[in-house]
């Protein structure tokens, strides 16, 4: 029986209704900020399913965050009891949908990988590339920016460009890196889309993958393809509809993936806002929205009405609108935009603390207040002052497992356990300076290459993990304690270490999440762990809750999801302008409105335009109150003491200018505050630097590579594998310590 969809659309305005009902072959919706884009997207899916009888299995819904996909699926679950994972297999991020296709439908073996491949993050790909560069003695410039270069110049390489931007060996690196990834059976994010696109196109045309693209495995040429994949071939997966969220953030690989996925009679519906393109370094650009429109000859609709911000804020924001005819407001004029001048960031921080306390005392929740800035380091002073004033706050710096050493190490243990071909991560596990065996890199490499199972317990258990027949069954998923004991993690975490009890707690909690994940997915521990670590690469820690996603909050509790971030429920939010996208707050303070900061110094017209869009995004996060501030004395190189030219572009009748001065006793207090905060920041940075340099390696002509244990003016003590600890006089110069 059909659901009465009238209940779903009674709150839609005419523009939203037109978008929901449109069934053009291709349609793109230019959705202004705060115009109900997500509402329209979900209403479209519900309309197609319940009114037009389109099976969910025949829809592909592509989002740019896992949270957005989960929100859509959650709405469907409320309407349809027993909604299965198979029904929404096409709902997710571009990468997760591509991963599903490669794991379950496409003949990935034709491209040189097998179906048990693991996914690596851009950081891990850069680490592997660095190893290939060293092994092959390639001359690659700017290796400190290798991750960025790998991403930025990859499209040029694929298009047949003859040489890299800096005329070095980067283009020689790409095929060598790909061969190494195939050897270790792992894919990068770009590999997921590229390989999936090639196989989809090959399946549609009936042409096999070219000989050039065929590859070799450890055993030689790829094996014959299995006849059955458990699902119909991807070339026969014929979606009726493809629905895309935030399409303006697409890059070239994602557009090509869409083209490969779309059949001749597949309808395309995409929503986005070209005024919110702020991630050009990821390969997107303002023209992506219009490129997609042109590529698919799409009809364009618009959502011009904003439901979030006051009319005064939107009138100001319209001065920075680069695409479209203007944003219409559904609200009253509201308060004027406050512009304040502060002497320096310290005075500003003190003012903000007082202002936020007053807002909170008047009834405004801390969680409805946010402070935006252009650079992450601007939060340091705010943090120290807010701590002094006991204001609860959070800094939006997204953490992943890589930021929690013991969990980062554990994920690597599990990754190697489900993919022993990944020698790189195996060496990382064995050579970790804090956990496990603490082998030197040379010893770890020898164990991996020669597969010395009897060398250390942890290595043997990782190699034997997939041989545990009971753990392959969904009905015999073990508990966290059993997995903990199997790997010998008590010894691996070193019971005598000061961090042991906290590490043990985190490890057991993560293992329990994995075991529960396997039970909920109705799969064995082996397959469930493989899926889990792949999602870990795609989403960081964003995968641990019952529906397959969580954040760092899962380890600290009492959090809410807002936009793409997870925060404590009642805290002031401190974040960069980039991090603010997709969020909204009652009160927004946008600080550092100085020339050279907002906007940053731009080297091209494209960069300047993106700075304008970034400011536009920040302004339109505010619902009721927006306050802009600048410094007379910013204290930063290349930052002017003059206020930003963006302030001159705002309509004067919308602004209320205020100047604050610290004099007398207050000025004296401010100077004392400045000294104390600067000292606290200095100490924090020194501690962080100590952590970075805590583990050093040393080399001796006879004993080889070892780990530096201690050092003073006269002596060094080094631990060598197979030789134990040795002491040396510095004066003799026998030991070389790494910088």
JSON list of N, CA and C in Angstrom, two decimals, residues 520-577:
[
{"chain": "A", "resi": 520, "resn": "UNK", "atom": "N", "xyz": [25.79, -7.36, 13.78]},
{"chain": "A", "resi": 520, "resn": "UNK", "atom": "CA", "xyz": [24.72, -6.58, 13.15]},
{"chain": "A", "resi": 520, "resn": "UNK", "atom": "C", "xyz": [24.70, -6.76, 11.64]},
{"chain": "A", "resi": 521, "resn": "UNK", "atom": "N", "xyz": [25.88, -6.95, 11.05]},
{"chain": "A", "resi": 521, "resn": "UNK", "atom": "CA", "xyz": [25.97, -7.19, 9.61]},
{"chain": "A", "resi": 521, "resn": "UNK", "atom": "C", "xyz": [25.74, -8.66, 9.26]},
{"chain": "A", "resi": 522, "resn": "UNK", "atom": "N", "xyz": [25.60, -9.50, 10.30]},
{"chain": "A", "resi": 522, "resn": "UNK", "atom": "CA", "xyz": [25.38, -10.93, 10.13]},
{"chain": "A", "resi": 522, "resn": "UNK", "atom": "C", "xyz": [26.48, -11.56, 9.27]},
{"chain": "A", "resi": 523, "resn": "UNK", "atom": "N", "xyz": [27.72, -11.26, 9.65]},
{"chain": "A", "resi": 523, "resn": "UNK", "atom": "CA", "xyz": [28.86, -11.84, 8.94]},
{"chain": "A", "resi": 523, "resn": "UNK", "atom": "C", "xyz": [29.89, -12.31, 9.95]},
{"chain": "A", "resi": 524, "resn": "UNK", "atom": "N", "xyz": [30.83, -13.13, 9.51]},
{"chain": "A", "resi": 524, "resn": "UNK", "atom": "CA", "xyz": [31.87, -13.63, 10.39]},
{"chain": "A", "resi": 524, "resn": "UNK", "atom": "C", "xyz": [32.88, -12.54, 10.73]},
{"chain": "A", "resi": 525, "resn": "UNK", "atom": "N", "xyz": [33.72, -12.84, 11.72]},
{"chain": "A", "resi": 525, "resn": "UNK", "atom": "CA", "xyz": [34.70, -11.86, 12.19]},
{"chain": "A", "resi": 525, "resn": "UNK", "atom": "C", "xyz": [35.70, -11.51, 11.09]},
{"chain": "A", "resi": 526, "resn": "UNK", "atom": "N", "xyz": [36.08, -12.48, 10.28]},
{"chain": "A", "resi": 526, "resn": "UNK", "atom": "CA", "xyz": [37.10, -12.23, 9.24]},
{"chain": "A", "resi": 526, "resn": "UNK", "atom": "C", "xyz": [36.58, -11.23, 8.22]},
{"chain": "A", "resi": 527, "resn": "UNK", "atom": "N", "xyz": [35.42, -11.52, 7.61]},
{"chain": "A", "resi": 527, "resn": "UNK", "atom": "CA", "xyz": [34.85, -10.62, 6.60]},
{"chain": "A", "resi": 527, "resn": "UNK", "atom": "C", "xyz": [34.45, -9.29, 7.22]},
{"chain": "A", "resi": 528, "resn": "UNK", "atom": "N", "xyz": [33.90, -9.33, 8.43]},
{"chain": "A", "resi": 528, "resn": "UNK", "atom": "CA", "xyz": [33.47, -8.10, 9.10]},
{"chain": "A", "resi": 528, "resn": "UNK", "atom": "C", "xyz": [34.63, -7.18, 9.41]},
{"chain": "A", "resi": 529, "resn": "UNK", "atom": "N", "xyz": [35.75, -7.76, 9.84]},
{"chain": "A", "resi": 529, "resn": "UNK", "atom": "CA", "xyz": [36.93, -6.96, 10.13]},
{"chain": "A", "resi": 529, "resn": "UNK", "atom": "C", "xyz": [37.48, -6.32, 8.87]},
{"chain": "A", "resi": 530, "resn": "UNK", "atom": "N", "xyz": [37.47, -7.07, 7.76]},
{"chain": "A", "resi": 530, "resn": "UNK", "atom": "CA", "xyz": [37.95, -6.52, 6.49]},
{"chain": "A", "resi": 530, "resn": "UNK", "atom": "C", "xyz": [37.09, -5.32, 6.08]},
{"chain": "A", "resi": 531, "resn": "UNK", "atom": "N", "xyz": [35.77, -5.45, 6.18]},
{"chain": "A", "resi": 531, "resn": "UNK", "atom": "CA", "xyz": [34.88, -4.34, 5.84]},
{"chain": "A", "resi": 531, "resn": "UNK", "atom": "C", "xyz": [35.09, -3.17, 6.78]},
{"chain": "A", "resi": 532, "resn": "UNK", "atom": "N", "xyz": [35.30, -3.48, 8.04]},
{"chain": "A", "resi": 532, "resn": "UNK", "atom": "CA", "xyz": [35.47, -2.46, 9.07]},
{"chain": "A", "resi": 532, "resn": "UNK", "atom": "C", "xyz": [36.72, -1.61, 8.81]},
{"chain": "A", "resi": 533, "resn": "UNK", "atom": "N", "xyz": [37.85, -2.26, 8.51]},
{"chain": "A", "resi": 533, "resn": "UNK", "atom": "CA", "xyz": [39.09, -1.50, 8.31]},
{"chain": "A", "resi": 533, "resn": "UNK", "atom": "C", "xyz": [39.03, -0.70, 7.02]},
{"chain": "A", "resi": 534, "resn": "UNK", "atom": "N", "xyz": [38.30, -1.18, 6.02]},
{"chain": "A", "resi": 534, "resn": "UNK", "atom": "CA", "xyz": [38.13, -0.39, 4.80]},
{"chain": "A", "resi": 534, "resn": "UNK", "atom": "C", "xyz": [37.32, 0.86, 5.07]},
{"chain": "A", "resi": 535, "resn": "UNK", "atom": "N", "xyz": [36.27, 0.73, 5.85]},
{"chain": "A", "resi": 535, "resn": "UNK", "atom": "CA", "xyz": [35.49, 1.90, 6.23]},
{"chain": "A", "resi": 535, "resn": "UNK", "atom": "C", "xyz": [36.31, 2.83, 7.11]},
{"chain": "A", "resi": 536, "resn": "UNK", "atom": "N", "xyz": [37.21, 2.27, 7.89]},
{"chain": "A", "resi": 536, "resn": "UNK", "atom": "CA", "xyz": [38.09, 3.08, 8.72]},
{"chain": "A", "resi": 536, "resn": "UNK", "atom": "C", "xyz": [38.96, 3.98, 7.86]},
{"chain": "A", "resi": 537, "resn": "UNK", "atom": "N", "xyz": [39.47, 3.44, 6.75]},
{"chain": "A", "resi": 537, "resn": "UNK", "atom": "CA", "xyz": [40.28, 4.24, 5.84]},
{"chain": "A", "resi": 537, "resn": "UNK", "atom": "C", "xyz": [39.45, 5.34, 5.21]},
{"chain": "A", "resi": 538, "resn": "UNK", "atom": "N", "xyz": [38.19, 5.05, 4.85]},
{"chain": "A", "resi": 538, "resn": "UNK", "atom": "CA", "xyz": [37.33, 6.02, 4.20]},
{"chain": "A", "resi": 538, "resn": "UNK", "atom": "C", "xyz": [36.83, 7.10, 5.15]},
{"chain": "A", "resi": 539, "resn": "UNK", "atom": "N", "xyz": [36.48, 6.72, 6.39]},
{"chain": "A", "resi": 539, "resn": "UNK", "atom": "CA", "xyz": [35.81, 7.65, 7.29]},
{"chain": "A", "resi": 539, "resn": "UNK", "atom": "C", "xyz": [36.53, 7.92, 8.60]},
{"chain": "A", "resi": 540, "resn": "UNK", "atom": "N", "xyz": [37.77, 7.47, 8.75]},
{"chain": "A", "resi": 540, "resn": "UNK", "atom": "CA", "xyz": [38.47, 7.67, 10.01]},
{"chain": "A", "resi": 540, "resn": "UNK", "atom": "C", "xyz": [37.83, 6.83, 11.11]},
{"chain": "A", "resi": 541, "resn": "UNK", "atom": "N", "xyz": [37.53, 7.43, 12.25]},
{"chain": "A", "resi": 541, "resn": "UNK", "atom": "CA", "xyz": [36.86, 6.72, 13.33]},
{"chain": "A", "resi": 541, "resn": "UNK", "atom": "C", "xyz": [35.36, 6.69, 13.10]},
{"chain": "A", "resi": 542, "resn": "UNK", "atom": "N", "xyz": [34.93, 7.27, 12.01]},
{"chain": "A", "resi": 542, "resn": "UNK", "atom": "CA", "xyz": [33.53, 7.46, 11.69]},
{"chain": "A", "resi": 542, "resn": "UNK", "atom": "C", "xyz": [32.82, 6.20, 11.28]},
{"chain": "A", "resi": 543, "resn": "UNK", "atom": "N", "xyz": [32.84, 5.15, 12.08]},
{"chain": "A", "resi": 543, "resn": "UNK", "atom": "CA", "xyz": [32.26, 3.90, 11.62]},
{"chain": "A", "resi": 543, "resn": "UNK", "atom": "C", "xyz": [31.84, 2.97, 12.73]},
{"chain": "A", "resi": 544, "resn": "UNK", "atom": "N", "xyz": [31.80, 3.41, 13.94]},
{"chain": "A", "resi": 544, "resn": "UNK", "atom": "CA", "xyz": [31.71, 2.47, 15.02]},
{"chain": "A", "resi": 544, "resn": "UNK", "atom": "C", "xyz": [30.34, 2.30, 15.66]},
{"chain": "A", "resi": 545, "resn": "UNK", "atom": "N", "xyz": [29.40, 3.14, 15.41]},
{"chain": "A", "resi": 545, "resn": "UNK", "atom": "CA", "xyz": [28.10, 3.02, 16.05]},
{"chain": "A", "resi": 545, "resn": "UNK", "atom": "C", "xyz": [27.28, 1.92, 15.41]},
{"chain": "A", "resi": 546, "resn": "UNK", "atom": "N", "xyz": [26.09, 1.71, 15.96]},
{"chain": "A", "resi": 546, "resn": "UNK", "atom": "CA", "xyz": [25.26, 0.62, 15.49]},
{"chain": "A", "resi": 546, "resn": "UNK", "atom": "C", "xyz": [24.96, 0.66, 14.02]},
{"chain": "A", "resi": 547, "resn": "UNK", "atom": "N", "xyz": [24.84, 1.85, 13.42]},
{"chain": "A", "resi": 547, "resn": "UNK", "atom": "CA", "xyz": [24.54, 1.94, 12.00]},
{"chain": "A", "resi": 547, "resn": "UNK", "atom": "C", "xyz": [25.78, 2.03, 11.15]},
{"chain": "A", "resi": 548, "resn": "UNK", "atom": "N", "xyz": [26.93, 1.82, 11.79]},
{"chain": "A", "resi": 548, "resn": "UNK", "atom": "CA", "xyz": [28.16, 1.80, 11.03]},
{"chain": "A", "resi": 548, "resn": "UNK", "atom": "C", "xyz": [28.92, 3.10, 11.04]},
{"chain": "A", "resi": 549, "resn": "UNK", "atom": "N", "xyz": [28.51, 4.07, 11.81]},
{"chain": "A", "resi": 549, "resn": "UNK", "atom": "CA", "xyz": [29.21, 5.35, 11.83]},
{"chain": "A", "resi": 549, "resn": "UNK", "atom": "C", "xyz": [29.23, 5.94, 13.22]},
{"chain": "A", "resi": 550, "resn": "UNK", "atom": "N", "xyz": [30.36, 6.47, 13.58]},
{"chain": "A", "resi": 550, "resn": "UNK", "atom": "CA", "xyz": [30.49, 7.26, 14.80]},
{"chain": "A", "resi": 550, "resn": "UNK", "atom": "C", "xyz": [31.67, 8.18, 14.63]},
{"chain": "A", "resi": 551, "resn": "UNK", "atom": "N", "xyz": [31.99, 8.87, 15.64]},
{"chain": "A", "resi": 551, "resn": "UNK", "atom": "CA", "xyz": [33.14, 9.75, 15.62]},
{"chain": "A", "resi": 551, "resn": "UNK", "atom": "C", "xyz": [33.98, 9.50, 16.85]},
{"chain": "A", "resi": 552, "resn": "UNK", "atom": "N", "xyz": [34.89, 10.40, 17.09]},
{"chain": "A", "resi": 552, "resn": "UNK", "atom": "CA", "xyz": [35.67, 10.36, 18.31]},
{"chain": "A", "resi": 552, "resn": "UNK", "atom": "C", "xyz": [34.77, 10.31, 19.53]},
{"chain": "A", "resi": 553, "resn": "UNK", "atom": "N", "xyz": [33.56, 10.81, 19.37]},
{"chain": "A", "resi": 553, "resn": "UNK", "atom": "CA", "xyz": [32.59, 10.84, 20.47]},
{"chain": "A", "resi": 553, "resn": "UNK", "atom": "C", "xyz": [32.32, 9.46, 21.02]},
{"chain": "A", "resi": 554, "resn": "UNK", "atom": "N", "xyz": [32.50, 8.44, 20.20]},
{"chain": "A", "resi": 554, "resn": "UNK", "atom": "CA", "xyz": [32.22, 7.11, 20.66]},
{"chain": "A", "resi": 554, "resn": "UNK", "atom": "C", "xyz": [33.16, 6.70, 21.78]},
{"chain": "A", "resi": 555, "resn": "UNK", "atom": "N", "xyz": [34.25, 7.39, 21.93]},
{"chain": "A", "resi": 555, "resn": "UNK", "atom": "CA", "xyz": [35.21, 7.08, 22.98]},
{"chain": "A", "resi": 555, "resn": "UNK", "atom": "C", "xyz": [35.13, 8.07, 24.14]},
{"chain": "A", "resi": 556, "resn": "UNK", "atom": "N", "xyz": [34.31, 9.12, 24.00]},
{"chain": "A", "resi": 556, "resn": "UNK", "atom": "CA", "xyz": [34.20, 10.10, 25.07]},
{"chain": "A", "resi": 556, "resn": "UNK", "atom": "C", "xyz": [32.77, 10.34, 25.53]},
{"chain": "A", "resi": 557, "resn": "UNK", "atom": "N", "xyz": [31.78, 10.03, 24.69]},
{"chain": "A", "resi": 557, "resn": "UNK", "atom": "CA", "xyz": [30.37, 10.11, 25.06]},
{"chain": "A", "resi": 557, "resn": "UNK", "atom": "C", "xyz": [29.77, 11.50, 25.03]},
{"chain": "A", "resi": 558, "resn": "UNK", "atom": "N", "xyz": [28.45, 11.58, 25.13]},
{"chain": "A", "resi": 558, "resn": "UNK", "atom": "CA", "xyz": [27.70, 12.83, 25.27]},
{"chain": "A", "resi": 558, "resn": "UNK", "atom": "C", "xyz": [27.92, 13.79, 24.12]},
{"chain": "A", "resi": 559, "resn": "UNK", "atom": "N", "xyz": [27.82, 13.29, 22.89]},
{"chain": "A", "resi": 559, "resn": "UNK", "atom": "CA", "xyz": [28.04, 14.13, 21.72]},
{"chain": "A", "resi": 559, "resn": "UNK", "atom": "C", "xyz": [26.82, 14.19, 20.82]},
{"chain": "A", "resi": 560, "resn": "UNK", "atom": "N", "xyz": [26.74, 15.24, 20.07]},
{"chain": "A", "resi": 560, "resn": "UNK", "atom": "CA", "xyz": [25.75, 15.40, 19.02]},
{"chain": "A", "resi": 560, "resn": "UNK", "atom": "C", "xyz": [26.44, 15.54, 17.68]},
{"chain": "A", "resi": 561, "resn": "UNK", "atom": "N", "xyz": [25.78, 15.07, 16.61]},
{"chain": "A", "resi": 561, "resn": "UNK", "atom": "CA", "xyz": [26.27, 15.27, 15.26]},
{"chain": "A", "resi": 561, "resn": "UNK", "atom": "C", "xyz": [25.65, 16.53, 14.68]},
{"chain": "A", "resi": 562, "resn": "UNK", "atom": "N", "xyz": [26.47, 17.45, 14.21]},
{"chain": "A", "resi": 562, "resn": "UNK", "atom": "CA", "xyz": [26.02, 18.68, 13.57]},
{"chain": "A", "resi": 562, "resn": "UNK", "atom": "C", "xyz": [26.76, 18.78, 12.26]},
{"chain": "A", "resi": 563, "resn": "UNK", "atom": "N", "xyz": [26.01, 18.82, 11.13]},
{"chain": "A", "resi": 563, "resn": "UNK", "atom": "CA", "xyz": [26.69, 18.88, 9.85]},
{"chain": "A", "resi": 563, "resn": "UNK", "atom": "C", "xyz": [27.58, 17.67, 9.66]},
{"chain": "A", "resi": 564, "resn": "UNK", "atom": "N", "xyz": [28.84, 17.88, 9.40]},
{"chain": "A", "resi": 564, "resn": "UNK", "atom": "CA", "xyz": [29.79, 16.82, 9.19]},
{"chain": "A", "resi": 564, "resn": "UNK", "atom": "C", "xyz": [30.67, 16.60, 10.42]},
{"chain": "A", "resi": 565, "resn": "UNK", "atom": "N", "xyz": [30.33, 17.24, 11.54]},
{"chain": "A", "resi": 565, "resn": "UNK", "atom": "CA", "xyz": [31.17, 17.15, 12.71]},
{"chain": "A", "resi": 565, "resn": "UNK", "atom": "C", "xyz": [30.38, 16.61, 13.90]},
{"chain": "A", "resi": 566, "resn": "UNK", "atom": "N", "xyz": [31.10, 16.17, 14.89]},
{"chain": "A", "resi": 566, "resn": "UNK", "atom": "CA", "xyz": [30.49, 15.68, 16.12]},
{"chain": "A", "resi": 566, "resn": "UNK", "atom": "C", "xyz": [30.99, 16.52, 17.29]},
{"chain": "A", "resi": 567, "resn": "UNK", "atom": "N", "xyz": [30.06, 17.05, 18.09]},
{"chain": "A", "resi": 567, "resn": "UNK", "atom": "CA", "xyz": [30.43, 17.94, 19.18]},
{"chain": "A", "resi": 567, "resn": "UNK", "atom": "C", "xyz": [29.72, 17.55, 20.46]},
{"chain": "A", "resi": 568, "resn": "UNK", "atom": "N", "xyz": [30.27, 18.00, 21.58]},
{"chain": "A", "resi": 568, "resn": "UNK", "atom": "CA", "xyz": [29.53, 17.95, 22.82]},
{"chain": "A", "resi": 568, "resn": "UNK", "atom": "C", "xyz": [28.31, 18.83, 22.70]},
{"chain": "A", "resi": 569, "resn": "UNK", "atom": "N", "xyz": [27.23, 18.47, 23.37]},
{"chain": "A", "resi": 569, "resn": "UNK", "atom": "CA", "xyz": [25.94, 19.12, 23.15]},
{"chain": "A", "resi": 569, "resn": "UNK", "atom": "C", "xyz": [25.93, 20.58, 23.53]},
{"chain": "A", "resi": 570, "resn": "UNK", "atom": "N", "xyz": [26.57, 21.00, 24.59]},
{"chain": "A", "resi": 570, "resn": "UNK", "atom": "CA", "xyz": [26.47, 22.38, 25.02]},
{"chain": "A", "resi": 570, "resn": "UNK", "atom": "C", "xyz": [27.86, 22.97, 25.22]},
{"chain": "A", "resi": 571, "resn": "UNK", "atom": "N", "xyz": [28.52, 23.22, 24.12]},
{"chain": "A", "resi": 571, "resn": "UNK", "atom": "CA", "xyz": [29.83, 23.84, 24.12]},
{"chain": "A", "resi": 571, "resn": "UNK", "atom": "C", "xyz": [29.90, 24.89, 23.03]},
{"chain": "A", "resi": 572, "resn": "UNK", "atom": "N", "xyz": [30.68, 25.93, 23.26]},
{"chain": "A", "resi": 572, "resn": "UNK", "atom": "CA", "xyz": [30.96, 26.91, 22.22]},
{"chain": "A", "resi": 572, "resn": "UNK", "atom": "C", "xyz": [31.86, 26.23, 21.18]},
{"chain": "A", "resi": 573, "resn": "UNK", "atom": "N", "xyz": [31.54, 26.42, 19.91]},
{"chain": "A", "resi": 573, "resn": "UNK", "atom": "CA", "xyz": [32.29, 25.78, 18.83]},
{"chain": "A", "resi": 573, "resn": "UNK", "atom": "C", "xyz": [33.31, 26.73, 18.25]},
{"chain": "A", "resi": 574, "resn": "UNK", "atom": "N", "xyz": [34.57, 26.31, 18.21]},
{"chain": "A", "resi": 574, "resn": "UNK", "atom": "CA", "xyz": [35.65, 27.07, 17.60]},
{"chain": "A", "resi": 574, "resn": "UNK", "atom": "C", "xyz": [36.08, 26.33, 16.34]},
{"chain": "A", "resi": 575, "resn": "UNK", "atom": "N", "xyz": [36.08, 27.01, 15.19]},
{"chain": "A", "resi": 575, "resn": "UNK", "atom": "CA", "xyz": [36.39, 26.30, 13.95]},
{"chain": "A", "resi": 575, "resn": "UNK", "atom": "C", "xyz": [36.82, 27.25, 12.85]},
{"chain": "A", "resi": 576, "resn": "UNK", "atom": "N", "xyz": [37.53, 26.68, 11.87]},
{"chain": "A", "resi": 576, "resn": "UNK", "atom": "CA", "xyz": [37.90, 27.44, 10.68]},
{"chain": "A", "resi": 576, "resn": "UNK", "atom": "C", "xyz": [36.67, 27.65, 9.81]},
{"chain": "A", "resi": 577, "resn": "UNK", "atom": "N", "xyz": [36.76, 28.59, 8.89]},
{"chain": "A", "resi": 577, "resn": "UNK", "atom": "CA", "xyz": [35.67, 28.83, 7.95]},
{"chain": "A", "resi": 577, "resn": "UNK", "atom": "C", "xyz": [35.38, 27.59, 7.11]}
]
